[in-house]
Structures are given as C-alpha cells and as structure tokens.
PDB file of C-alpha atoms and ligand atoms in Angstrom:
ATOM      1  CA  UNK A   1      49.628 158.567 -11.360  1.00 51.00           C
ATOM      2  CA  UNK A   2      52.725 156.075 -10.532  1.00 70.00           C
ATOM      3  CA  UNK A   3      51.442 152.388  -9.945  1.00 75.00           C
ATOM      4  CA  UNK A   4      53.023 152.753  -6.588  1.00 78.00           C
ATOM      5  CA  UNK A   5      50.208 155.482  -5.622  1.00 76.00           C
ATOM      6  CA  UNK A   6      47.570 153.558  -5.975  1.00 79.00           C
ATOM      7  CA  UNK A   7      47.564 151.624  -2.767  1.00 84.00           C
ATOM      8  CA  UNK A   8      46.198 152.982   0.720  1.00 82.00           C
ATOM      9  CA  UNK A   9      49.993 152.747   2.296  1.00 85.00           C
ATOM     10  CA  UNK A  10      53.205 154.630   1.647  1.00 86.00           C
ATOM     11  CA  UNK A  11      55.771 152.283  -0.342  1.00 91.00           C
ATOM     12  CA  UNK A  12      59.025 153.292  -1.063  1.00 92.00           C
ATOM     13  CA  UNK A  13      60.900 151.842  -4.175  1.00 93.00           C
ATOM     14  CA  UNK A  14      64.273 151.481  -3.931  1.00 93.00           C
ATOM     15  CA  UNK A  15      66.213 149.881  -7.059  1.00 94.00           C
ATOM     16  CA  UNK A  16      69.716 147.789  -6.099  1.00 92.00           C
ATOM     17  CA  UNK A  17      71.869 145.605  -7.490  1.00 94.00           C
ATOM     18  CA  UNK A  18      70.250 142.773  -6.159  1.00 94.00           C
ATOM     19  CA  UNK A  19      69.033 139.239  -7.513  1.00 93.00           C
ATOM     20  CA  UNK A  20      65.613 139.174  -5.666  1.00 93.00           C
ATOM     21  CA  UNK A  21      63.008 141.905  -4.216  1.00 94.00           C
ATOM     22  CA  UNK A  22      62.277 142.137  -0.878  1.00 93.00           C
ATOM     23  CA  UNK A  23      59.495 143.939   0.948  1.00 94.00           C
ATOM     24  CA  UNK A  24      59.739 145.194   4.704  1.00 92.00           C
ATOM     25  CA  UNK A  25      57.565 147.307   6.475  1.00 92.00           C
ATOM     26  CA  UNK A  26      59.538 150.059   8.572  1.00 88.00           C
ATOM     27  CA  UNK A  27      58.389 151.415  11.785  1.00 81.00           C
ATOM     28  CA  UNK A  28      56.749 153.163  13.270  1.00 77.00           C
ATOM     29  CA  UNK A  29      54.605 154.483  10.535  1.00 82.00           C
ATOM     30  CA  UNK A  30      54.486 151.022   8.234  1.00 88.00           C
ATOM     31  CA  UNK A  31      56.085 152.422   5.241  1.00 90.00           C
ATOM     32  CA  UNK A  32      56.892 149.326   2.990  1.00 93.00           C
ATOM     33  CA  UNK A  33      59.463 149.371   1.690  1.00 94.00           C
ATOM     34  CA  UNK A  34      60.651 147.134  -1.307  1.00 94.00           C
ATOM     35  CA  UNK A  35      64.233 146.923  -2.859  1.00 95.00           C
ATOM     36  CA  UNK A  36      64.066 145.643  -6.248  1.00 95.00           C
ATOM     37  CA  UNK A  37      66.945 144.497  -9.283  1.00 95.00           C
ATOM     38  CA  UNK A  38      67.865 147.340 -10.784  1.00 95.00           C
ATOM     39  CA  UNK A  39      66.225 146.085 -14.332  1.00 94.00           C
ATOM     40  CA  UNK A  40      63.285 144.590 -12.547  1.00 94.00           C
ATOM     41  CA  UNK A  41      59.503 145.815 -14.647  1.00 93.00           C
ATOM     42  CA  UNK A  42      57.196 148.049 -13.037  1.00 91.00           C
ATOM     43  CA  UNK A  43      54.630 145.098 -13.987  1.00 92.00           C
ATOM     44  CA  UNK A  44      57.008 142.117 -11.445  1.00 94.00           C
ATOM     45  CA  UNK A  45      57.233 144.580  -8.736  1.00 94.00           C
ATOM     46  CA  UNK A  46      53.154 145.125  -8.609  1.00 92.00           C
ATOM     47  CA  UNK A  47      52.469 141.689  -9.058  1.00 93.00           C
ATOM     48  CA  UNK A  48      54.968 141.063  -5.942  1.00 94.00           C
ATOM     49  CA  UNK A  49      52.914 143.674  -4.050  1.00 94.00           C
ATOM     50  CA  UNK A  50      49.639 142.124  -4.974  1.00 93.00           C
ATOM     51  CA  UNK A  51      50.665 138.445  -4.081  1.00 94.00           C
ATOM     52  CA  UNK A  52      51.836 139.684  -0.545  1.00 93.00           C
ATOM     53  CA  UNK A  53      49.412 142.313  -0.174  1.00 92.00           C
ATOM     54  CA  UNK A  54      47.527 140.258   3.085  1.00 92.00           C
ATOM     55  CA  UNK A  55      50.947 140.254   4.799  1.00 93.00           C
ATOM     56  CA  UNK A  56      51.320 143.977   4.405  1.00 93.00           C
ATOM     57  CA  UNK A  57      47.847 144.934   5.114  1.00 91.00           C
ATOM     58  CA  UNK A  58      48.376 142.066   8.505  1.00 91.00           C
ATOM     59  CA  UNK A  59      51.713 142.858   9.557  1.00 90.00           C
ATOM     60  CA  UNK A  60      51.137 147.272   9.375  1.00 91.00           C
ATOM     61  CA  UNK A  61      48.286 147.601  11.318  1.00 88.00           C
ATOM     62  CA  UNK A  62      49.359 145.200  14.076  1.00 87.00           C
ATOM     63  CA  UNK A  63      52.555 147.698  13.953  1.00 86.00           C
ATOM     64  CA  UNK A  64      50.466 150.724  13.660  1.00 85.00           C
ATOM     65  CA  UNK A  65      48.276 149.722  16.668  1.00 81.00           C
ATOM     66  CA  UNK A  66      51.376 148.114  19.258  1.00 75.00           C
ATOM     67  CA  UNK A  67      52.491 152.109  17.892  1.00 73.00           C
ATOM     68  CA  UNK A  68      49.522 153.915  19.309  1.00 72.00           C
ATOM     69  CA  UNK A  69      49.266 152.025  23.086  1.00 70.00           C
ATOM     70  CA  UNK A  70      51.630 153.351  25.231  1.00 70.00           C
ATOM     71  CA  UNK A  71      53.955 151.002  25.989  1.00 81.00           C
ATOM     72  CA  UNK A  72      55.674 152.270  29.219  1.00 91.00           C
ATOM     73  CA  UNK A  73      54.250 153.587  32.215  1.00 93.00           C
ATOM     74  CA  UNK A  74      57.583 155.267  33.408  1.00 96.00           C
ATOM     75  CA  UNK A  75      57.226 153.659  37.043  1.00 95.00           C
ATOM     76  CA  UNK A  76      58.453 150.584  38.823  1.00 96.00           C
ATOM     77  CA  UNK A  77      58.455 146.833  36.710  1.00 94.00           C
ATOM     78  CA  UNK A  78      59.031 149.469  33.849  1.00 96.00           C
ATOM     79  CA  UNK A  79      62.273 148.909  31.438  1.00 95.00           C
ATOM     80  CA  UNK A  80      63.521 151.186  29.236  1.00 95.00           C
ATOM     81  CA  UNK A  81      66.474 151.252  26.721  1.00 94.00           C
ATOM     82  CA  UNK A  82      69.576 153.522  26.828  1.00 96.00           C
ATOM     83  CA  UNK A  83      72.095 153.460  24.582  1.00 96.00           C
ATOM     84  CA  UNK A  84      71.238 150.307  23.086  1.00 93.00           C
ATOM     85  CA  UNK A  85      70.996 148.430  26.823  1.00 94.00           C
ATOM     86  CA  UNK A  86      67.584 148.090  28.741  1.00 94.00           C
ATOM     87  CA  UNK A  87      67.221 149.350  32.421  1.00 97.00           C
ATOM     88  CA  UNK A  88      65.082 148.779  34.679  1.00 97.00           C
ATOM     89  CA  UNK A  89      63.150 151.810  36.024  1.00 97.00           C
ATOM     90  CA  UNK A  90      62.708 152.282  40.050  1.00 97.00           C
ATOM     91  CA  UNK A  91      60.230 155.145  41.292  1.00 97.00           C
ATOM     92  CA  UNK A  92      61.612 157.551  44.098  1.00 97.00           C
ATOM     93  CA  UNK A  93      59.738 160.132  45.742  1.00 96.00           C
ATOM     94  CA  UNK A  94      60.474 163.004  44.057  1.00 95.00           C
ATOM     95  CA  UNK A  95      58.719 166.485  42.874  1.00 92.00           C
ATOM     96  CA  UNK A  96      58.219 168.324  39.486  1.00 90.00           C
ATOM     97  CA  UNK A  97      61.845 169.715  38.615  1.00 90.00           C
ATOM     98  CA  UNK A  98      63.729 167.052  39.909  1.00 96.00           C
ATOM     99  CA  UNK A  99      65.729 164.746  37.584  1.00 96.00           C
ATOM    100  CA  UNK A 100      66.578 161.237  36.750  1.00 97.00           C
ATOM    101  CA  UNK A 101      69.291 159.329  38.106  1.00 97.00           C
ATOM    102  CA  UNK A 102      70.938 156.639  36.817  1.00 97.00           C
ATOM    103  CA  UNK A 103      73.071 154.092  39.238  1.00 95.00           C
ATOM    104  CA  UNK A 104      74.412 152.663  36.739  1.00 93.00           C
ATOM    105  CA  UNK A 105      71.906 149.317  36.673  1.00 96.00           C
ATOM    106  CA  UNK A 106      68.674 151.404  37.270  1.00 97.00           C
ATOM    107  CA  UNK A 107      67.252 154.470  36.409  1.00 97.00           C
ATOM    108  CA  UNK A 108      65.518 156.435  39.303  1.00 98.00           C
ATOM    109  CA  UNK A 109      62.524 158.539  38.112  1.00 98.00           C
ATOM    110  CA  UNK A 110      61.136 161.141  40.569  1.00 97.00           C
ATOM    111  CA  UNK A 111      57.628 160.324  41.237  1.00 96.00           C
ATOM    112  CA  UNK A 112      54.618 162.201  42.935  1.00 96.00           C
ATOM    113  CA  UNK A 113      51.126 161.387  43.850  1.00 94.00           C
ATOM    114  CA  UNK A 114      48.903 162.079  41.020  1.00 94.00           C
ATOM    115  CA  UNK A 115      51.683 161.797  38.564  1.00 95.00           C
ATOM    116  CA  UNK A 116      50.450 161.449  35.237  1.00 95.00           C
ATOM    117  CA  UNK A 117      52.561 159.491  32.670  1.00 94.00           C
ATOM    118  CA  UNK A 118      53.256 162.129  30.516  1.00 94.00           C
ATOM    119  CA  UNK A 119      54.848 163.994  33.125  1.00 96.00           C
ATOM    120  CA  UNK A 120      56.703 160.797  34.618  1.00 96.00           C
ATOM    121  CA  UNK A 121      57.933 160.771  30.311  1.00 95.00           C
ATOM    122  CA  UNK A 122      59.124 164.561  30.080  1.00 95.00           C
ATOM    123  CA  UNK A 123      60.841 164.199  33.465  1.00 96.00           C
ATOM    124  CA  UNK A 124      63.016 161.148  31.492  1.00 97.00           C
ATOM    125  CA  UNK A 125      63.309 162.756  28.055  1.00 96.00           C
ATOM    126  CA  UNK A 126      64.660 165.944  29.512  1.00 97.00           C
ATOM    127  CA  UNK A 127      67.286 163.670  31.101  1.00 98.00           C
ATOM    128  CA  UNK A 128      67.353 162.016  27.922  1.00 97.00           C
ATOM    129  CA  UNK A 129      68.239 165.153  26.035  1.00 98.00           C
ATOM    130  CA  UNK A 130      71.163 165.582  28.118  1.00 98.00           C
ATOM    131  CA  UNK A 131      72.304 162.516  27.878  1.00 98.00           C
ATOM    132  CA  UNK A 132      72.451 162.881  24.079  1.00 98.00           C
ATOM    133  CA  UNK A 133      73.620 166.276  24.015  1.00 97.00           C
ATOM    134  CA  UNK A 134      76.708 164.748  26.087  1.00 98.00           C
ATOM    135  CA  UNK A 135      77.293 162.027  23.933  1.00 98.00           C
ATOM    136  CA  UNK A 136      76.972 163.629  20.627  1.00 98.00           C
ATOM    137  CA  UNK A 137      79.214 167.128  21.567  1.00 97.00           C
ATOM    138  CA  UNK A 138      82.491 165.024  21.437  1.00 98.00           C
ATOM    139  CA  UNK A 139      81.178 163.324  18.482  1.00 98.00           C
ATOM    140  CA  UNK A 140      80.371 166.475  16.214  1.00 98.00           C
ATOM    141  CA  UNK A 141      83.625 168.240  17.409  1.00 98.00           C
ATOM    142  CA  UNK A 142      85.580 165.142  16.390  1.00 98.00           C
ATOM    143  CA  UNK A 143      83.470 164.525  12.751  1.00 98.00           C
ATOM    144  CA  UNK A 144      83.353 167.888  11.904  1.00 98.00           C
ATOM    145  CA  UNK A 145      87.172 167.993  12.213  1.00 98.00           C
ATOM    146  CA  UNK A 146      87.690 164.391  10.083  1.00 98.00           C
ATOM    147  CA  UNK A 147      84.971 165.563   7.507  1.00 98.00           C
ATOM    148  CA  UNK A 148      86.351 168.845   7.041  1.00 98.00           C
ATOM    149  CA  UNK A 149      82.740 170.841   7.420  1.00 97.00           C
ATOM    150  CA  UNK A 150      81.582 172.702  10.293  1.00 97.00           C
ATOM    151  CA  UNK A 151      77.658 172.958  11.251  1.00 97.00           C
ATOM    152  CA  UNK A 152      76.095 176.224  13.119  1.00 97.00           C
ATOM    153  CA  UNK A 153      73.788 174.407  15.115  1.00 96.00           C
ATOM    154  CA  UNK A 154      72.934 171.008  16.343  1.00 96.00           C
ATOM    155  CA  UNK A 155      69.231 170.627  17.770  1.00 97.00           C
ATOM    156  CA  UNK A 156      67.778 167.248  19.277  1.00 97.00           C
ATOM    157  CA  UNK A 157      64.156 166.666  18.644  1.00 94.00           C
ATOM    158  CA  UNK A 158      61.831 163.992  18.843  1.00 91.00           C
ATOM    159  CA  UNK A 159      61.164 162.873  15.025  1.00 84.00           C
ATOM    160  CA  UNK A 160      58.427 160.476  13.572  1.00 76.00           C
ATOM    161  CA  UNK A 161      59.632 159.429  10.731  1.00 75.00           C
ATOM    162  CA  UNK A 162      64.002 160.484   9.992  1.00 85.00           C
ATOM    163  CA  UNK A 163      66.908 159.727  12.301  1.00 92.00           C
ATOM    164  CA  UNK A 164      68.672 162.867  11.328  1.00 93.00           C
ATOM    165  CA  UNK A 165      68.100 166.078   9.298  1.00 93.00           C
ATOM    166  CA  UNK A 166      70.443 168.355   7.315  1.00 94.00           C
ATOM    167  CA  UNK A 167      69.958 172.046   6.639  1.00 95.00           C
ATOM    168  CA  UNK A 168      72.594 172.231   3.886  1.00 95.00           C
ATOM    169  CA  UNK A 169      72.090 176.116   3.519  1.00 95.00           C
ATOM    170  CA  UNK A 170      71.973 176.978   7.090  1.00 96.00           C
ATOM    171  CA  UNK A 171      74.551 174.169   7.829  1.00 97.00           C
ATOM    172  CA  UNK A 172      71.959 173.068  11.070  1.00 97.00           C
ATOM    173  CA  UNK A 173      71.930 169.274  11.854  1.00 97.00           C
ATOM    174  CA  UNK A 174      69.211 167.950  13.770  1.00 96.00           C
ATOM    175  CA  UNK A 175      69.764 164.493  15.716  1.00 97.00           C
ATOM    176  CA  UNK A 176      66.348 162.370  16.779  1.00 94.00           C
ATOM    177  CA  UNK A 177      66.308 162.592  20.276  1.00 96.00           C
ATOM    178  CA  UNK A 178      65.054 158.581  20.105  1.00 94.00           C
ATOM    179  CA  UNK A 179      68.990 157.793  18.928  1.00 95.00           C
ATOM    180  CA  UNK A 180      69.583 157.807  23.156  1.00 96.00           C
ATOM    181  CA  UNK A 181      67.956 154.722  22.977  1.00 95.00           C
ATOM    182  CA  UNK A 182      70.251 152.918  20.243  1.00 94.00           C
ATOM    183  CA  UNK A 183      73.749 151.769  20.384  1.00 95.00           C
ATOM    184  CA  UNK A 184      76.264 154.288  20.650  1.00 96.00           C
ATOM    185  CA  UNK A 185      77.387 153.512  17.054  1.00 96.00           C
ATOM    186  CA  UNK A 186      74.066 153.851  15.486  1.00 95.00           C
ATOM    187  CA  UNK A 187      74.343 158.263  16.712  1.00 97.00           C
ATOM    188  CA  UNK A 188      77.826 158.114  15.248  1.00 98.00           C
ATOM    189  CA  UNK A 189      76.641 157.218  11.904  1.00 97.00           C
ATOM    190  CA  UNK A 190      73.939 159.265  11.993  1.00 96.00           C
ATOM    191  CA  UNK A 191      76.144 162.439  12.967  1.00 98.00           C
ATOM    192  CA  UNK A 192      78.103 161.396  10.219  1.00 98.00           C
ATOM    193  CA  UNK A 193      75.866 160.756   7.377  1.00 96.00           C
ATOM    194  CA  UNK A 194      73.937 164.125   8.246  1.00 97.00           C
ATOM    195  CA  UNK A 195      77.805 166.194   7.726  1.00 98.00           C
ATOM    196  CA  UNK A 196      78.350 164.279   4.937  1.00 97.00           C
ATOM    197  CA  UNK A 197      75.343 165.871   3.450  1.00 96.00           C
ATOM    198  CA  UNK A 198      77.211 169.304   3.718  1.00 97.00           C
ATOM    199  CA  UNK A 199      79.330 167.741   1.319  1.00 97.00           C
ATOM    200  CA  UNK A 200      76.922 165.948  -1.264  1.00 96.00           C
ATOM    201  CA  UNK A 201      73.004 166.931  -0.788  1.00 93.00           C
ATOM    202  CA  UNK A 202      71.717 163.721  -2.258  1.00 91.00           C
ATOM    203  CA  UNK A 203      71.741 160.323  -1.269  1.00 89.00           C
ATOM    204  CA  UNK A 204      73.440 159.224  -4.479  1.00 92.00           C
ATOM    205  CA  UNK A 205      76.754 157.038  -5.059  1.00 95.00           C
ATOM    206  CA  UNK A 206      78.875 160.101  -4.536  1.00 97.00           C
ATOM    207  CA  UNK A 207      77.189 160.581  -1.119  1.00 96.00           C
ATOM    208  CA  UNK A 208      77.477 156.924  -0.259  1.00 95.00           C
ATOM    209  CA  UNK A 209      81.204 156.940  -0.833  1.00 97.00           C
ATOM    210  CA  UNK A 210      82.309 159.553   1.444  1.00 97.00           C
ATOM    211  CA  UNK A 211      80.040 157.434   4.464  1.00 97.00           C
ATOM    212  CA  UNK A 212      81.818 154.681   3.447  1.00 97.00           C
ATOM    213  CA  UNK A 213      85.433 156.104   3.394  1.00 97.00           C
ATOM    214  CA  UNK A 214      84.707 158.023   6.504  1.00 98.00           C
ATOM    215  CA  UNK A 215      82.507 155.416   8.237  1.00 97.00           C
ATOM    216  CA  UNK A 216      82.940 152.395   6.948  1.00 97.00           C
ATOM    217  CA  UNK A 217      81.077 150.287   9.552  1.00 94.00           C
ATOM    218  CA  UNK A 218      77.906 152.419   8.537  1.00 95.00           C
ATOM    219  CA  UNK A 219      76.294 149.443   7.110  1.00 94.00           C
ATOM    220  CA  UNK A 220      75.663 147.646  10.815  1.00 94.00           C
ATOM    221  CA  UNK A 221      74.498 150.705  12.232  1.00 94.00           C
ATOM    222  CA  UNK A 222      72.072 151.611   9.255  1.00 91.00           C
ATOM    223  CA  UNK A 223      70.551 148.004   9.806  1.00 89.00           C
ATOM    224  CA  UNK A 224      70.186 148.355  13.626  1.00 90.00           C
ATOM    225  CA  UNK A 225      68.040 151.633  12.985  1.00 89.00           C
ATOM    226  CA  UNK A 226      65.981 150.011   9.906  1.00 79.00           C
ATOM    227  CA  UNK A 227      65.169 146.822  12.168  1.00 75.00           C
ATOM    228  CA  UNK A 228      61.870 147.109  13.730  1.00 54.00           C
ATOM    229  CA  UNK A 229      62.878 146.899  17.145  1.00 56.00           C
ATOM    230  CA  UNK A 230      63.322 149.702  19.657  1.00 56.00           C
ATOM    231  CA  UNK A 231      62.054 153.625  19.266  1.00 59.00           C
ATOM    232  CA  UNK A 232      59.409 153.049  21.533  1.00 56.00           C
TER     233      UNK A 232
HETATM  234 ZN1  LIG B 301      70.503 161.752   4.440  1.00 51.59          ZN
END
C-alpha cells in the first residue's frame, strides 16, 4: 500500500520543480493536495502531512459541511454568480416552463406558490445551460479550427469533481455546466485543454506545451478554478 493511502482523505501528490511543498485542500470534495520538489523523500512529505494533519482534518470538514447546506434559496436577497460577476436574484410571478431573465443587473426567476427550491434551481440551470451552450459554440468552432482537431460532440453536465472531460476515442468533450459561473476565460481554457487532449492523452510536458503555445494565459485561469471560491 502507498504511504499516501493510509490516511482517511484523498491526497494527491504532485512532484514540481519547486523549492518548498505546499498542501491545499481543493473543493468541493477536500482532496489535499500537496506539490512537492521533485527529489523530495517519501519520508519529508509524510512527516509534512503529519505535522499539519489538524489543519487538514479542521479546514476539510468545515469545507465538506459549508458543501452539504444549501447555500442559495433561488428567491429574492439571493445572489448568484454568472460568468465570474454576482447578480442579484429578483422573484417574478411566474409558472413551471417559464424561464429566467436577465436585465442585465438582475436575474428574474419565475416563482410560484409552493415552489420548492429545487425547482426554483432547475428553472436557473436550464437557463444556465443555455447560457453556456451560447458562449462555448463560438469558442469550440474557433479552437477546433486553431488546434487543428475536430470533436463529435460537446455535452454540458453538472460534474463533482473535473472541469472538463475528454473522450479521446469518441472525440466527445464534456464542459461542467458550473464553468457559467466563472470568468469567461476560465471556459476558454478549459475548451482548450480538453482539445488539446485529442492531441496528447496525458497530462505530461508534451501536453502542457501545446496549452501553453495555444493558450498561453492558461496559468490565471487554471488558478481561478483551483481557488476555493465559487462552484456553489
Ligand atoms: Zn486534462
């Protein structure tokens, strides 16, 4: 069994050219995840672990639980984030079917007596999805083209734990429908890094440099979707 295995959490290793290690715990699911010199013992990195292990054990479950309560209601007072901006929500008198508006400062969300908040959240995700869908159509057509690949199919879904998938054999992308909620940029790098995998499977050095020759300002975009911040 790998040393790493032995805990209760999931920890990703990553090895860099770096001078010091440094643990963060990702959301939402509280992997923690520690970049470490390349040349760095197995024997350092656990004894890191071990020293900080309170913080970890602290800092994941308050992110697991603020995870699990539902933070929105989807009604009036409520804010959410589009494209990397927050909105106020207003509530208008609406009925199932009807969509979401957006005025430009607020988005309207149909609302009905006995409206549960589930169905007040599929009423904005569906608006969501086409929101996306717009935004990301001009963005594969004019990636696929720079890239030199083509896909089959793109597909937005809700994800828990990956930005973006790549179906190298099939040549299907899939986009996390949560990217509506980020900066514009942060979808462009995804829709690139995912073609780019059409090219190279891995994430290896090869893989890195066509991301970097193709987008070079990946780096700011990677952070903003590493950062514990949004999703919610
Ligand atoms: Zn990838």
């Amino acid at each position: 069994m790998n040393y790493l295995d032995e805990y209760s959490f999931p920890i990703e290793l990553n090895r860099k050219n770096i001078k010091n290690l440094y643990i963060r715990i990702v959301p939402p699911d509280g992997v923690v995840r520690i970049s470490a010199p390349r040349r760095m013992s197995d024997r350092l990195i656990k004894d890191a672990i071990e020293k900080r292990l309170t913080w970890i054990m602290t800092h994941r479950s308050s992110m697991l639980q603020r995870a699990a309560e539902p933070v929105h209601n989807y009604k009036s007072g409520d804010q959410v984030f589009y494209f990397g901006r927050k909105y106020p929500v207003q509530s208008v008198r609406g009925r199932r079917g009807d969509a979401v508006t957006f005025d430009g400062r607020k988005l309207l969300i149909p609302c009905w007596e006995g409206q549960t908040i589930e169905e007040a959240e599929s009423i904005l995700y569906r608006w969501y999805a086409e929101q996306l869908q717009n935004e990301a159509e001009p963005l594969l057509e004019k990636w696929q083209a720079e890239i030199g690949v083509s896909v089959t199919r793109c597909t937005l879904r809700k994800m828990k734990t990956r930005w973006g998938s790549c179906n190298v054999r099939d040549r299907r992308i899939s986009l996390n429908l949560h990217l509506v909620k980020y900066p514009m940029q942060c979808l462009e790098y995804v829709i690139v890094h995912e073609l780019v995998h059409l090219l190279e499977k891995g994430h290896n050095a090869v893989f890195w440099g066509y991301v970097e020759r193709f987008y070079p300002d990946w780096r700011k975009a990677k952070s903003i979707l590493n950062s514990e911040g949004i999703w919610g």
